[in-house]
């Protein structure tokens, strides 16, 4: 079946030839296709359905809000009351106390917002030459201009030319590579360093022991803003804390978020901005000419409030910590499978089963579906595992068993 829909990140020739994988509904950790077949959702949509599918409580909250006030501009001194309420609530769980919250429409918006604010901040501090934005190899920071320029995944940048001047990439696992860059170009040229505490779409790579504390200190020592990209890891996915920044004591200057903020029920993102970064813009007379029509959308804010209610009421941040342990135990045996080179797990409700031959990734995803698992490959042939926080221990082990059965079909 061909479709008019142009899918993101897709070989549309293959999609047109085979037809789309059409999802009809979801409940908890399961989804069903239009033919009525059931699948375990191993990726929580795309890292985001933290509270699980089918939460009518969120839909009801959105419906009530849309019936009262769908949205209104957040420019100038105007904002929907629900958006103000959400900002206050987020401020209470922010990694840095006293942080301001700037709403966006999603993760890519959040990255572009942080990149622009980093440069504008240094301009206001009388250091306009601090413009260089630094990312890491393997990193994914969304697909807007700044995020694409920061990407550590060459295929995501290929064919566009130079999208943003003053962007650089360093080794993902060597803090000294940032120090070397600073020494080469001068600290007075470097504005900010963007860091996923756990690399997500690049293949799920956990930070080496001591890496995050070392690179955070390098940023402090050289007056470089530290931006924690928590679009994937925020709102409980790292387990035990609302944010990875808290688990690793990063005290970031900015935190970019999206996905888990609403569990994907409505598009929304937010940037947490530490008080010292916000100060020049709150002292009076300084306008930051940036914003989005749908930033802080009232309906999305209602979804976020209901989502946060569920997370708190059901203790799902703690459940994510339990899933961390479950995944680490259940997936470990797969490391010995002939089709697997490595299993990466042990920090949060996130893991990867690295295929020994990345070229087999499309066949592996098809085999997963045949065994009742909806999954995807991230990075270079890494099967992404990022379930909803409501997945039980038994379901985690069932998922691991089905993945193993699917991998058996890759072996001649």
PDB file of C-alpha atoms in Angstrom, residues 128-377:
ATOM      1  CA  UNK A 128      30.251  38.919  21.810  1.00  0.00           C
ATOM      2  CA  UNK A 129      33.140  36.859  20.415  1.00  0.00           C
ATOM      3  CA  UNK A 130      32.054  33.855  22.512  1.00  0.00           C
ATOM      4  CA  UNK A 131      30.033  32.254  19.721  1.00  0.00           C
ATOM      5  CA  UNK A 132      31.396  28.736  19.204  1.00  0.00           C
ATOM      6  CA  UNK A 133      28.868  26.005  20.052  1.00  0.00           C
ATOM      7  CA  UNK A 134      30.352  22.562  20.722  1.00  0.00           C
ATOM      8  CA  UNK A 135      28.783  19.110  20.402  1.00  0.00           C
ATOM      9  CA  UNK A 136      30.096  15.533  20.454  1.00  0.00           C
ATOM     10  CA  UNK A 137      30.507  12.647  18.054  1.00  0.00           C
ATOM     11  CA  UNK A 138      27.570  10.198  18.173  1.00  0.00           C
ATOM     12  CA  UNK A 139      25.350  12.961  19.575  1.00  0.00           C
ATOM     13  CA  UNK A 140      21.898  13.799  18.250  1.00  0.00           C
ATOM     14  CA  UNK A 141      20.463  17.210  19.020  1.00  0.00           C
ATOM     15  CA  UNK A 142      17.349  17.337  16.872  1.00  0.00           C
ATOM     16  CA  UNK A 143      16.970  18.420  13.268  1.00  0.00           C
ATOM     17  CA  UNK A 144      16.640  22.207  13.267  1.00  0.00           C
ATOM     18  CA  UNK A 145      19.581  24.221  11.966  1.00  0.00           C
ATOM     19  CA  UNK A 146      21.502  24.423  15.255  1.00  0.00           C
ATOM     20  CA  UNK A 147      20.824  20.810  16.174  1.00  0.00           C
ATOM     21  CA  UNK A 148      21.881  19.566  12.747  1.00  0.00           C
ATOM     22  CA  UNK A 149      25.063  21.629  12.896  1.00  0.00           C
ATOM     23  CA  UNK A 150      25.807  20.172  16.341  1.00  0.00           C
ATOM     24  CA  UNK A 151      25.066  16.608  15.296  1.00  0.00           C
ATOM     25  CA  UNK A 152      27.787  14.045  15.811  1.00  0.00           C
ATOM     26  CA  UNK A 153      26.108  11.779  13.264  1.00  0.00           C
ATOM     27  CA  UNK A 154      27.573  12.629   9.835  1.00  0.00           C
ATOM     28  CA  UNK A 155      24.628  11.219   7.807  1.00  0.00           C
ATOM     29  CA  UNK A 156      22.370  13.751   9.528  1.00  0.00           C
ATOM     30  CA  UNK A 157      24.559  16.617   8.244  1.00  0.00           C
ATOM     31  CA  UNK A 158      25.455  15.322   4.801  1.00  0.00           C
ATOM     32  CA  UNK A 159      24.165  17.241   1.795  1.00  0.00           C
ATOM     33  CA  UNK A 160      23.265  20.508   3.528  1.00  0.00           C
ATOM     34  CA  UNK A 161      26.526  22.420   3.442  1.00  0.00           C
ATOM     35  CA  UNK A 162      27.459  24.606   6.387  1.00  0.00           C
ATOM     36  CA  UNK A 163      24.230  25.281   8.255  1.00  0.00           C
ATOM     37  CA  UNK A 164      25.644  27.281  11.155  1.00  0.00           C
ATOM     38  CA  UNK A 165      28.967  29.011  11.484  1.00  0.00           C
ATOM     39  CA  UNK A 166      30.923  28.575  14.715  1.00  0.00           C
ATOM     40  CA  UNK A 167      29.954  24.989  15.462  1.00  0.00           C
ATOM     41  CA  UNK A 168      32.430  22.248  16.394  1.00  0.00           C
ATOM     42  CA  UNK A 169      32.433  18.554  17.302  1.00  0.00           C
ATOM     43  CA  UNK A 170      34.669  16.759  19.807  1.00  0.00           C
ATOM     44  CA  UNK A 171      35.119  13.107  20.824  1.00  0.00           C
ATOM     45  CA  UNK A 172      32.108  11.843  22.735  1.00  0.00           C
ATOM     46  CA  UNK A 173      34.026   9.969  25.430  1.00  0.00           C
ATOM     47  CA  UNK A 174      37.148  12.072  26.057  1.00  0.00           C
ATOM     48  CA  UNK A 175      36.769  15.154  28.239  1.00  0.00           C
ATOM     49  CA  UNK A 176      40.294  16.234  27.320  1.00  0.00           C
ATOM     50  CA  UNK A 177      39.146  16.743  23.723  1.00  0.00           C
ATOM     51  CA  UNK A 178      37.038  19.693  24.882  1.00  0.00           C
ATOM     52  CA  UNK A 179      39.983  21.073  26.798  1.00  0.00           C
ATOM     53  CA  UNK A 180      42.146  20.738  23.698  1.00  0.00           C
ATOM     54  CA  UNK A 181      39.606  22.612  21.595  1.00  0.00           C
ATOM     55  CA  UNK A 182      39.387  25.419  24.144  1.00  0.00           C
ATOM     56  CA  UNK A 183      43.176  25.693  24.233  1.00  0.00           C
ATOM     57  CA  UNK A 184      43.356  25.850  20.416  1.00  0.00           C
ATOM     58  CA  UNK A 185      40.645  28.465  19.788  1.00  0.00           C
ATOM     59  CA  UNK A 186      40.712  30.302  23.122  1.00  0.00           C
ATOM     60  CA  UNK A 187      38.103  30.287  25.862  1.00  0.00           C
ATOM     61  CA  UNK A 188      37.035  33.760  24.784  1.00  0.00           C
ATOM     62  CA  UNK A 189      35.614  32.184  21.589  1.00  0.00           C
ATOM     63  CA  UNK A 190      33.612  29.300  23.093  1.00  0.00           C
ATOM     64  CA  UNK A 191      30.015  29.967  24.117  1.00  0.00           C
ATOM     65  CA  UNK A 192      28.578  26.605  25.129  1.00  0.00           C
ATOM     66  CA  UNK A 193      29.031  22.857  25.232  1.00  0.00           C
ATOM     67  CA  UNK A 194      25.978  20.671  24.517  1.00  0.00           C
ATOM     68  CA  UNK A 195      25.933  17.269  26.217  1.00  0.00           C
ATOM     69  CA  UNK A 196      23.452  14.395  26.363  1.00  0.00           C
ATOM     70  CA  UNK A 197      24.131  12.786  29.770  1.00  0.00           C
ATOM     71  CA  UNK A 198      23.335   9.483  28.069  1.00  0.00           C
ATOM     72  CA  UNK A 199      23.624   9.576  24.285  1.00  0.00           C
ATOM     73  CA  UNK A 200      20.264   8.503  22.885  1.00  0.00           C
ATOM     74  CA  UNK A 201      19.551   8.405  19.158  1.00  0.00           C
ATOM     75  CA  UNK A 202      23.252   8.043  18.408  1.00  0.00           C
ATOM     76  CA  UNK A 203      23.032   4.478  19.714  1.00  0.00           C
ATOM     77  CA  UNK A 204      22.545   4.638  23.518  1.00  0.00           C
ATOM     78  CA  UNK A 205      26.039   5.236  24.884  1.00  0.00           C
ATOM     79  CA  UNK A 206      26.500   5.546  28.636  1.00  0.00           C
ATOM     80  CA  UNK A 207      28.981   8.130  29.942  1.00  0.00           C
ATOM     81  CA  UNK A 208      32.391   6.695  30.866  1.00  0.00           C
ATOM     82  CA  UNK A 209      33.122   6.662  34.597  1.00  0.00           C
ATOM     83  CA  UNK A 210      33.928  10.194  35.760  1.00  0.00           C
ATOM     84  CA  UNK A 211      33.411  11.727  32.311  1.00  0.00           C
ATOM     85  CA  UNK A 212      30.484  13.989  33.147  1.00  0.00           C
ATOM     86  CA  UNK A 213      32.035  15.452  36.301  1.00  0.00           C
ATOM     87  CA  UNK A 214      35.334  16.066  34.503  1.00  0.00           C
ATOM     88  CA  UNK A 215      33.863  17.778  31.476  1.00  0.00           C
ATOM     89  CA  UNK A 216      31.494  19.821  33.658  1.00  0.00           C
ATOM     90  CA  UNK A 217      34.495  21.128  35.595  1.00  0.00           C
ATOM     91  CA  UNK A 218      36.311  22.002  32.377  1.00  0.00           C
ATOM     92  CA  UNK A 219      33.328  24.143  31.392  1.00  0.00           C
ATOM     93  CA  UNK A 220      33.365  25.886  34.780  1.00  0.00           C
ATOM     94  CA  UNK A 221      37.112  26.488  34.659  1.00  0.00           C
ATOM     95  CA  UNK A 222      36.943  28.095  31.213  1.00  0.00           C
ATOM     96  CA  UNK A 223      33.652  29.992  31.458  1.00  0.00           C
ATOM     97  CA  UNK A 224      31.866  27.808  28.908  1.00  0.00           C
ATOM     98  CA  UNK A 225      28.129  27.304  29.357  1.00  0.00           C
ATOM     99  CA  UNK A 226      27.128  23.686  30.003  1.00  0.00           C
ATOM    100  CA  UNK A 227      23.877  22.749  28.261  1.00  0.00           C
ATOM    101  CA  UNK A 228      22.422  19.391  29.262  1.00  0.00           C
ATOM    102  CA  UNK A 229      20.361  17.950  26.422  1.00  0.00           C
ATOM    103  CA  UNK A 230      17.738  16.010  28.370  1.00  0.00           C
ATOM    104  CA  UNK A 231      15.157  15.697  25.623  1.00  0.00           C
ATOM    105  CA  UNK A 232      15.467  11.911  26.038  1.00  0.00           C
ATOM    106  CA  UNK A 233      16.649  11.603  29.638  1.00  0.00           C
ATOM    107  CA  UNK A 234      14.432  14.211  31.306  1.00  0.00           C
ATOM    108  CA  UNK A 235      11.320  13.633  33.407  1.00  0.00           C
ATOM    109  CA  UNK A 236      12.414  10.383  35.004  1.00  0.00           C
ATOM    110  CA  UNK A 237      13.912   8.196  32.288  1.00  0.00           C
ATOM    111  CA  UNK A 238      17.283   8.012  34.025  1.00  0.00           C
ATOM    112  CA  UNK A 239      15.557   6.648  37.130  1.00  0.00           C
ATOM    113  CA  UNK A 240      15.523   7.870  40.715  1.00  0.00           C
ATOM    114  CA  UNK A 241      15.654  11.552  39.725  1.00  0.00           C
ATOM    115  CA  UNK A 242      13.562  13.810  37.547  1.00  0.00           C
ATOM    116  CA  UNK A 243      16.640  14.601  35.471  1.00  0.00           C
ATOM    117  CA  UNK A 244      19.991  13.006  34.709  1.00  0.00           C
ATOM    118  CA  UNK A 245      21.491  16.373  35.663  1.00  0.00           C
ATOM    119  CA  UNK A 246      20.418  15.672  39.239  1.00  0.00           C
ATOM    120  CA  UNK A 247      21.661  12.089  39.258  1.00  0.00           C
ATOM    121  CA  UNK A 248      25.097  13.218  38.031  1.00  0.00           C
ATOM    122  CA  UNK A 249      25.162  16.531  39.955  1.00  0.00           C
ATOM    123  CA  UNK A 250      25.746  18.600  36.800  1.00  0.00           C
ATOM    124  CA  UNK A 251      24.087  21.906  37.828  1.00  0.00           C
ATOM    125  CA  UNK A 252      23.748  22.862  34.133  1.00  0.00           C
ATOM    126  CA  UNK A 253      23.431  26.412  32.888  1.00  0.00           C
ATOM    127  CA  UNK A 254      20.571  25.260  30.660  1.00  0.00           C
ATOM    128  CA  UNK A 255      18.585  22.054  30.242  1.00  0.00           C
ATOM    129  CA  UNK A 256      16.733  21.254  27.024  1.00  0.00           C
ATOM    130  CA  UNK A 257      13.655  19.031  27.369  1.00  0.00           C
ATOM    131  CA  UNK A 258      10.592  17.769  25.510  1.00  0.00           C
ATOM    132  CA  UNK A 259       9.342  14.148  25.070  1.00  0.00           C
ATOM    133  CA  UNK A 260       8.630  13.066  28.670  1.00  0.00           C
ATOM    134  CA  UNK A 261       7.174  16.465  29.549  1.00  0.00           C
ATOM    135  CA  UNK A 262       3.835  15.390  28.090  1.00  0.00           C
ATOM    136  CA  UNK A 263       4.682  11.722  27.457  1.00  0.00           C
ATOM    137  CA  UNK A 264       4.193  12.621  23.811  1.00  0.00           C
ATOM    138  CA  UNK A 265       0.446  13.101  24.138  1.00  0.00           C
ATOM    139  CA  UNK A 266       0.773  16.638  22.774  1.00  0.00           C
ATOM    140  CA  UNK A 267       3.929  18.235  21.306  1.00  0.00           C
ATOM    141  CA  UNK A 268       5.749  20.428  23.827  1.00  0.00           C
ATOM    142  CA  UNK A 269       9.264  21.284  24.944  1.00  0.00           C
ATOM    143  CA  UNK A 270      10.880  23.454  27.584  1.00  0.00           C
ATOM    144  CA  UNK A 271      14.268  24.943  28.321  1.00  0.00           C
ATOM    145  CA  UNK A 272      15.307  25.341  31.959  1.00  0.00           C
ATOM    146  CA  UNK A 273      17.513  28.422  32.320  1.00  0.00           C
ATOM    147  CA  UNK A 274      19.633  28.882  35.441  1.00  0.00           C
ATOM    148  CA  UNK A 275      19.149  32.178  37.318  1.00  0.00           C
ATOM    149  CA  UNK A 276      22.544  33.662  36.381  1.00  0.00           C
ATOM    150  CA  UNK A 277      21.818  33.104  32.661  1.00  0.00           C
ATOM    151  CA  UNK A 278      18.390  34.718  32.933  1.00  0.00           C
ATOM    152  CA  UNK A 279      19.611  37.676  35.008  1.00  0.00           C
ATOM    153  CA  UNK A 280      20.707  40.016  32.165  1.00  0.00           C
ATOM    154  CA  UNK A 281      17.273  39.645  30.568  1.00  0.00           C
ATOM    155  CA  UNK A 282      15.359  40.217  33.807  1.00  0.00           C
ATOM    156  CA  UNK A 283      17.205  43.362  34.858  1.00  0.00           C
ATOM    157  CA  UNK A 284      15.013  45.579  32.686  1.00  0.00           C
ATOM    158  CA  UNK A 285      15.199  47.050  29.204  1.00  0.00           C
ATOM    159  CA  UNK A 286      16.650  44.007  27.423  1.00  0.00           C
ATOM    160  CA  UNK A 287      14.453  42.182  24.934  1.00  0.00           C
ATOM    161  CA  UNK A 288      15.254  38.674  23.756  1.00  0.00           C
ATOM    162  CA  UNK A 289      13.551  38.596  20.381  1.00  0.00           C
ATOM    163  CA  UNK A 290      12.861  34.880  20.279  1.00  0.00           C
ATOM    164  CA  UNK A 291       9.797  32.727  20.744  1.00  0.00           C
ATOM    165  CA  UNK A 292       7.315  30.378  19.101  1.00  0.00           C
ATOM    166  CA  UNK A 293       3.644  30.834  18.302  1.00  0.00           C
ATOM    167  CA  UNK A 294       2.808  27.562  20.002  1.00  0.00           C
ATOM    168  CA  UNK A 295       5.413  27.738  22.760  1.00  0.00           C
ATOM    169  CA  UNK A 296       3.596  27.046  26.029  1.00  0.00           C
ATOM    170  CA  UNK A 297       0.450  25.983  24.163  1.00  0.00           C
ATOM    171  CA  UNK A 298      -2.438  25.885  26.633  1.00  0.00           C
ATOM    172  CA  UNK A 299      -3.641  22.445  25.541  1.00  0.00           C
ATOM    173  CA  UNK A 300      -0.102  21.069  25.742  1.00  0.00           C
ATOM    174  CA  UNK A 301       0.331  22.629  29.189  1.00  0.00           C
ATOM    175  CA  UNK A 302      -2.801  20.808  30.353  1.00  0.00           C
ATOM    176  CA  UNK A 303      -1.364  17.557  28.989  1.00  0.00           C
ATOM    177  CA  UNK A 304       1.906  18.184  30.832  1.00  0.00           C
ATOM    178  CA  UNK A 305       0.118  18.888  34.111  1.00  0.00           C
ATOM    179  CA  UNK A 306      -1.899  15.671  33.848  1.00  0.00           C
ATOM    180  CA  UNK A 307       1.220  13.717  32.839  1.00  0.00           C
ATOM    181  CA  UNK A 308       3.154  15.023  35.840  1.00  0.00           C
ATOM    182  CA  UNK A 309       0.203  14.121  38.076  1.00  0.00           C
ATOM    183  CA  UNK A 310       0.398  10.503  36.884  1.00  0.00           C
ATOM    184  CA  UNK A 311       4.179  10.309  37.281  1.00  0.00           C
ATOM    185  CA  UNK A 312       3.988  11.613  40.841  1.00  0.00           C
ATOM    186  CA  UNK A 313       0.883   9.664  41.921  1.00  0.00           C
ATOM    187  CA  UNK A 314       2.196   6.331  40.606  1.00  0.00           C
ATOM    188  CA  UNK A 315       5.806   6.853  41.645  1.00  0.00           C
ATOM    189  CA  UNK A 316       7.014   6.343  38.073  1.00  0.00           C
ATOM    190  CA  UNK A 317      10.407   7.990  38.596  1.00  0.00           C
ATOM    191  CA  UNK A 318      11.087   5.187  41.053  1.00  0.00           C
ATOM    192  CA  UNK A 319       9.643   2.635  38.638  1.00  0.00           C
ATOM    193  CA  UNK A 320      12.129   3.816  36.004  1.00  0.00           C
ATOM    194  CA  UNK A 321      14.904   2.928  38.460  1.00  0.00           C
ATOM    195  CA  UNK A 322      13.381  -0.536  38.835  1.00  0.00           C
ATOM    196  CA  UNK A 323      13.245  -0.922  35.044  1.00  0.00           C
ATOM    197  CA  UNK A 324      16.927   0.074  34.927  1.00  0.00           C
ATOM    198  CA  UNK A 325      17.733  -2.986  37.009  1.00  0.00           C
ATOM    199  CA  UNK A 326      15.283  -5.218  35.130  1.00  0.00           C
ATOM    200  CA  UNK A 327      16.720  -4.295  31.732  1.00  0.00           C
ATOM    201  CA  UNK A 328      20.286  -4.795  32.926  1.00  0.00           C
ATOM    202  CA  UNK A 329      19.421  -8.299  34.136  1.00  0.00           C
ATOM    203  CA  UNK A 330      17.104  -9.408  31.337  1.00  0.00           C
ATOM    204  CA  UNK A 331      19.199  -8.152  28.414  1.00  0.00           C
ATOM    205  CA  UNK A 332      22.597  -9.320  29.698  1.00  0.00           C
ATOM    206  CA  UNK A 333      22.346 -12.844  28.190  1.00  0.00           C
ATOM    207  CA  UNK A 334      21.848 -11.335  24.721  1.00  0.00           C
ATOM    208  CA  UNK A 335      25.470 -10.149  24.772  1.00  0.00           C
ATOM    209  CA  UNK A 336      26.456 -13.770  24.077  1.00  0.00           C
ATOM    210  CA  UNK A 337      24.244 -14.037  20.983  1.00  0.00           C
ATOM    211  CA  UNK A 338      26.195 -14.488  17.759  1.00  0.00           C
ATOM    212  CA  UNK A 339      24.281 -11.608  16.139  1.00  0.00           C
ATOM    213  CA  UNK A 340      25.164  -9.214  18.988  1.00  0.00           C
ATOM    214  CA  UNK A 341      28.447  -7.451  19.715  1.00  0.00           C
ATOM    215  CA  UNK A 342      27.452  -5.640  22.912  1.00  0.00           C
ATOM    216  CA  UNK A 343      24.580  -4.798  25.256  1.00  0.00           C
ATOM    217  CA  UNK A 344      24.638  -1.313  26.766  1.00  0.00           C
ATOM    218  CA  UNK A 345      22.528  -0.822  29.888  1.00  0.00           C
ATOM    219  CA  UNK A 346      22.709   0.096  33.557  1.00  0.00           C
ATOM    220  CA  UNK A 347      21.743   3.774  33.671  1.00  0.00           C
ATOM    221  CA  UNK A 348      18.007   4.389  33.595  1.00  0.00           C
ATOM    222  CA  UNK A 349      15.136   2.882  31.618  1.00  0.00           C
ATOM    223  CA  UNK A 350      17.244   2.872  28.498  1.00  0.00           C
ATOM    224  CA  UNK A 351      19.433   0.265  26.806  1.00  0.00           C
ATOM    225  CA  UNK A 352      20.769  -0.882  23.451  1.00  0.00           C
ATOM    226  CA  UNK A 353      21.415  -4.266  21.877  1.00  0.00           C
ATOM    227  CA  UNK A 354      24.237  -3.603  19.436  1.00  0.00           C
ATOM    228  CA  UNK A 355      24.063  -5.750  16.309  1.00  0.00           C
ATOM    229  CA  UNK A 356      27.378  -7.274  15.269  1.00  0.00           C
ATOM    230  CA  UNK A 357      26.540  -6.383  11.666  1.00  0.00           C
ATOM    231  CA  UNK A 358      24.799  -2.985  11.503  1.00  0.00           C
ATOM    232  CA  UNK A 359      23.661  -3.770   7.953  1.00  0.00           C
ATOM    233  CA  UNK A 360      21.244  -6.330   9.417  1.00  0.00           C
ATOM    234  CA  UNK A 361      19.301  -3.619  11.275  1.00  0.00           C
ATOM    235  CA  UNK A 362      16.327  -3.478   8.846  1.00  0.00           C
ATOM    236  CA  UNK A 363      16.012  -7.273   8.949  1.00  0.00           C
ATOM    237  CA  UNK A 364      16.255  -7.195  12.748  1.00  0.00           C
ATOM    238  CA  UNK A 365      13.449  -4.632  13.034  1.00  0.00           C
ATOM    239  CA  UNK A 366      11.289  -6.766  10.720  1.00  0.00           C
ATOM    240  CA  UNK A 367      12.081  -9.857  12.799  1.00  0.00           C
ATOM    241  CA  UNK A 368      11.086  -7.988  15.965  1.00  0.00           C
ATOM    242  CA  UNK A 369       7.695  -7.200  14.462  1.00  0.00           C
ATOM    243  CA  UNK A 370       7.251 -10.810  13.455  1.00  0.00           C
ATOM    244  CA  UNK A 371       7.801 -11.709  17.120  1.00  0.00           C
ATOM    245  CA  UNK A 372       5.361  -9.104  18.428  1.00  0.00           C
ATOM    246  CA  UNK A 373       7.778  -6.271  19.249  1.00  0.00           C
ATOM    247  CA  UNK A 374       7.676  -2.758  17.823  1.00  0.00           C
ATOM    248  CA  UNK A 375      11.256  -1.499  17.790  1.00  0.00           C
ATOM    249  CA  UNK A 376      13.819   0.478  15.871  1.00  0.00           C
ATOM    250  CA  UNK A 377      17.542   0.721  15.279  1.00  0.00           C
TER     251      UNK A 377
END
